[in-house]
Amino acid sequence: MAEGFFTNTKTQLFVFNVVLGLAGCILFVVGIWLLYDPEIAKVASAELKLTWFNHACYAMVVAGAITLLLAFVGCYGANNESKLILILFAVLLFVLFVVNMATFIVGVMYRNKANEYTYDSFKDALSRGYIEDQYYEFKEDVKKIENKFSCCGLRDMNQHGMPCLQDSCLCDPNIGEDCKTYQTFGSSCEIYSEPCLYKVSSFLRQKMIAVIALPLIVALIQFCGVCFVWRTQRNTGENVA
């Protein structure tokens, strides 16, 4: 009877570690995607000080890689019926549970304060002067987000010295774009009615959903694993006795 118990437990541990490995792989791949996806990279620019978005993504990549490695350790411990390795597995699993919960909390914090963080980033990136007066890479990054989100300026459209001379700011009300009339030196032009602040922060909030959901799901799987290993070790002692 004890032999049947050990065989069943070994199978359950192996299945759990396969699930854990898949979860770690997904966490790792999504973290890499969030870091290097061209659409996101175009927005989360170092020139615009928006790299705070990457912090939680790095945590996802590290947690995913360690989770995947830990799944192999768990499979090895289950296959060899090593009590020491399984206890070490459970301890490391709990540590990773804490890491993923921390990633989840950071993701929630960033998402809830996306407007504030984006505003502060844009303020640090351009504390004074006009966008046109900045270096080439900065101006190009601003143009990219203006073209992507149909907006003008970072925190304020007046951060352009001459918005009417910026192709990325000009809009066409005849095709249904949200425009406003900008008066300058006796002439006027139609530019986008909003600065990029709100659209960029909304975009990053949307992308933060993956940073929030995946670490939480993996953390729950890891917590279940800790409980399962603990129960297994206790039942193993009872069956041996």
Coordinates of C-alpha atoms in Angstrom, one line a residue:
M1 CA 0.0 0.0 0.0
A2 CA 2.9 2.4 0.8
E3 CA 4.4 1.6 -2.5
G4 CA 1.2 2.6 -4.3
F5 CA 1.1 5.8 -2.3
F6 CA 4.7 6.7 -3.3
T7 CA 4.0 5.9 -7.0
N8 CA 0.9 8.1 -7.0
T9 CA 2.7 11.0 -5.2
K10 CA 5.6 10.8 -7.6
T11 CA 3.3 11.1 -10.6
Q12 CA 1.4 14.0 -9.0
L13 CA 4.7 15.8 -8.3
F14 CA 5.9 15.2 -11.9
V15 CA 2.6 16.6 -13.4
F16 CA 2.7 19.6 -11.1
N17 CA 6.3 20.4 -12.1
V18 CA 5.4 20.1 -15.8
V19 CA 2.6 22.7 -15.2
L20 CA 5.0 24.9 -13.2
G21 CA 7.6 24.7 -16.0
L22 CA 5.0 25.7 -18.6
A23 CA 3.9 28.6 -16.3
G24 CA 7.5 29.7 -15.9
C25 CA 8.1 29.5 -19.6
I26 CA 5.1 31.7 -20.4
L27 CA 6.1 34.2 -17.7
F28 CA 9.6 34.4 -19.2
V29 CA 8.5 34.7 -22.8
V30 CA 5.8 37.4 -22.1
G31 CA 8.4 39.3 -20.1
I32 CA 10.8 39.3 -23.0
W33 CA 8.0 40.3 -25.4
L34 CA 7.1 43.3 -23.2
L35 CA 10.7 44.3 -23.2
Y36 CA 11.5 44.0 -26.9
D37 CA 8.1 44.4 -28.6
P38 CA 8.7 47.2 -31.2
E39 CA 5.3 48.8 -30.5
I40 CA 6.1 49.1 -26.8
A41 CA 9.8 50.0 -27.3
K42 CA 8.7 52.9 -29.4
V43 CA 6.8 54.3 -26.4
A44 CA 8.9 53.1 -23.4
S45 CA 11.9 55.2 -24.5
A46 CA 15.0 55.9 -22.5
E47 CA 15.1 59.4 -24.0
L48 CA 11.6 60.1 -22.6
K49 CA 12.4 58.6 -19.2
L50 CA 9.7 55.9 -19.5
T51 CA 11.9 53.0 -18.7
W52 CA 10.1 52.5 -15.3
F53 CA 7.7 50.3 -17.3
N54 CA 10.6 47.9 -17.9
H55 CA 11.3 47.3 -14.2
A56 CA 8.3 44.9 -13.6
C57 CA 9.1 43.3 -17.0
Y58 CA 12.7 42.5 -15.9
A59 CA 11.2 40.9 -12.7
M60 CA 8.9 38.8 -14.8
V61 CA 11.8 37.5 -16.9
V62 CA 13.9 36.6 -13.9
A63 CA 11.1 35.0 -12.1
G64 CA 10.1 33.0 -15.2
A65 CA 13.6 31.8 -15.8
I66 CA 14.1 30.7 -12.1
T67 CA 10.6 29.1 -12.1
L68 CA 11.5 27.0 -15.2
L69 CA 14.8 25.9 -13.6
L70 CA 13.0 25.1 -10.4
A71 CA 10.6 22.9 -12.2
F72 CA 13.5 20.7 -13.4
V73 CA 14.8 20.5 -9.8
G74 CA 11.3 19.4 -8.7
C75 CA 11.1 16.8 -11.4
Y76 CA 14.5 15.5 -10.4
G77 CA 13.5 15.3 -6.7
A78 CA 10.3 13.5 -7.5
N79 CA 12.0 11.0 -9.8
N80 CA 14.7 10.2 -7.2
E81 CA 12.3 10.4 -4.3
S82 CA 14.7 12.7 -2.5
K83 CA 13.2 14.2 0.6
L84 CA 16.0 16.7 1.0
I85 CA 15.7 18.0 -2.6
L86 CA 11.9 18.2 -2.3
I87 CA 12.1 20.3 0.9
L88 CA 14.7 22.6 -0.8
F89 CA 12.3 22.7 -3.7
A90 CA 9.4 23.8 -1.5
V91 CA 11.5 26.5 0.2
L92 CA 12.7 27.9 -3.2
L93 CA 9.1 27.7 -4.4
F94 CA 8.0 29.8 -1.5
V95 CA 10.7 32.4 -2.2
L96 CA 9.6 32.6 -5.9
F97 CA 6.0 33.0 -4.7
V98 CA 7.1 36.1 -2.7
V99 CA 9.0 37.4 -5.8
N100 CA 6.0 37.0 -8.0
M101 CA 3.7 38.6 -5.5
A102 CA 6.1 41.5 -5.3
T103 CA 6.0 41.7 -9.1
F104 CA 2.2 41.7 -9.0
I105 CA 2.2 44.5 -6.4
V106 CA 4.6 46.6 -8.4
G107 CA 2.5 46.1 -11.5
V108 CA -0.7 47.2 -9.7
M109 CA 1.2 50.2 -8.3
Y110 CA 2.5 51.2 -11.7
R111 CA -0.8 50.8 -13.3
N112 CA -2.7 52.8 -10.7
K113 CA -0.2 55.6 -10.9
A114 CA 0.6 55.4 -14.7
N115 CA -0.6 59.1 -15.2
E116 CA 1.6 60.3 -12.4
Y117 CA 4.7 58.3 -13.5
T118 CA 4.3 59.3 -17.1
Y119 CA 3.9 63.0 -16.1
D120 CA 7.1 62.8 -14.0
S121 CA 9.0 61.0 -16.8
F122 CA 8.0 63.7 -19.3
K123 CA 8.9 66.4 -16.9
D124 CA 12.3 64.9 -16.3
A125 CA 12.8 64.4 -20.0
L126 CA 11.9 68.0 -20.9
S127 CA 12.1 70.3 -17.8
R128 CA 12.7 73.4 -19.8
G129 CA 12.9 74.7 -23.4
Y130 CA 11.2 73.5 -26.5
I131 CA 11.2 70.0 -28.1
E132 CA 12.7 71.5 -31.2
D133 CA 15.7 72.7 -29.2
Q134 CA 16.6 69.2 -28.0
Y135 CA 19.0 66.6 -29.5
Y136 CA 18.1 64.5 -32.5
E137 CA 17.2 61.2 -30.7
F138 CA 14.9 63.0 -28.3
K139 CA 13.0 64.8 -31.1
E140 CA 12.7 61.5 -33.1
D141 CA 11.2 59.7 -30.1
V142 CA 8.7 62.5 -29.6
K143 CA 7.7 62.3 -33.2
K144 CA 7.2 58.6 -33.0
I145 CA 4.7 58.8 -30.1
E146 CA 3.0 61.8 -31.7
N147 CA 2.5 59.9 -34.9
K148 CA 1.4 56.7 -33.1
F149 CA -1.1 58.3 -30.7
S150 CA -2.2 61.4 -32.8
C151 CA -1.2 63.8 -30.1
C152 CA 0.9 67.0 -29.9
G153 CA 3.6 67.7 -27.3
L154 CA 4.5 65.7 -24.2
R155 CA 2.7 67.4 -21.2
D156 CA 1.5 70.3 -23.2
M157 CA 1.2 71.1 -26.9
N158 CA 3.0 74.4 -26.2
Q159 CA 6.2 72.4 -25.5
H160 CA 6.6 72.8 -29.3
G161 CA 7.9 76.3 -30.1
M162 CA 6.0 76.2 -33.4
P163 CA 3.4 73.4 -33.4
C164 CA 2.1 74.4 -36.8
L165 CA 5.5 73.6 -38.3
Q166 CA 5.5 70.0 -36.8
D167 CA 4.1 67.5 -39.3
S168 CA 3.5 65.1 -36.4
C169 CA 1.2 67.6 -34.7
L170 CA -0.9 68.5 -37.7
C171 CA -4.3 66.8 -38.1
D172 CA -7.2 66.8 -40.5
P173 CA -10.7 67.4 -39.2
N174 CA -12.1 66.4 -42.5
I175 CA -11.3 62.7 -41.8
G176 CA -12.8 62.8 -38.3
E177 CA -9.6 63.5 -36.3
D178 CA -10.0 65.3 -33.0
C179 CA -8.4 68.7 -33.8
K180 CA -8.2 72.2 -32.4
T181 CA -7.3 75.5 -34.0
Y182 CA -3.9 76.8 -33.0
Q183 CA -3.4 80.6 -33.5
T184 CA 0.2 81.8 -34.2
F185 CA 1.4 85.1 -35.6
G186 CA -1.8 86.0 -37.4
S187 CA -2.2 82.6 -39.0
S188 CA -3.7 79.4 -37.7
C189 CA -3.5 75.6 -38.2
E190 CA -5.3 72.5 -37.0
I191 CA -3.3 70.4 -34.5
Y192 CA -4.2 67.4 -32.3
S193 CA -6.3 68.6 -29.4
E194 CA -4.4 66.6 -26.7
P195 CA -0.8 66.3 -25.5
C196 CA 0.6 62.8 -25.5
L197 CA 0.6 62.4 -21.7
Y198 CA -2.8 60.8 -21.4
K199 CA -2.7 58.5 -24.4
V200 CA 0.8 57.2 -23.5
S201 CA -0.2 56.5 -19.9
S202 CA -3.4 54.8 -21.1
F203 CA -1.3 52.6 -23.5
L204 CA 1.1 51.6 -20.7
R205 CA -1.8 50.9 -18.3
Q206 CA -3.2 48.5 -20.9
K207 CA 0.2 46.7 -21.3
M208 CA 0.6 46.5 -17.5
I209 CA -2.4 44.0 -17.4
A210 CA 0.0 41.2 -18.4
V211 CA 2.5 42.3 -15.8
I212 CA -0.3 42.1 -13.2
A213 CA -2.1 38.9 -14.2
L214 CA 0.7 36.5 -15.1
P215 CA 2.8 36.8 -12.0
L216 CA -0.3 36.5 -9.9
I217 CA -1.4 33.3 -11.6
V218 CA 2.1 31.8 -11.4
A219 CA 2.3 32.8 -7.7
L220 CA -0.9 30.9 -7.0
I221 CA 0.5 27.8 -8.7
Q222 CA 3.7 28.1 -6.7
F223 CA 1.7 28.5 -3.4
C224 CA -0.3 25.4 -4.3
G225 CA 3.0 23.6 -4.9
V226 CA 4.4 24.6 -1.5
C227 CA 1.2 23.3 0.1
F228 CA 1.3 20.1 -1.9
V229 CA 4.9 19.3 -1.1
W230 CA 4.3 20.0 2.6
R231 CA 1.3 17.7 2.6
T232 CA 3.2 15.0 0.7
Q233 CA 6.1 15.1 3.2
R234 CA 3.7 14.8 6.1
N235 CA 1.7 11.9 4.5
T236 CA 5.0 10.2 3.6
G237 CA 6.1 10.2 7.2
E238 CA 2.7 8.8 8.3
N239 CA 2.8 6.0 5.7
V240 CA 6.4 5.1 6.6
A241 CA 5.4 5.0 10.2

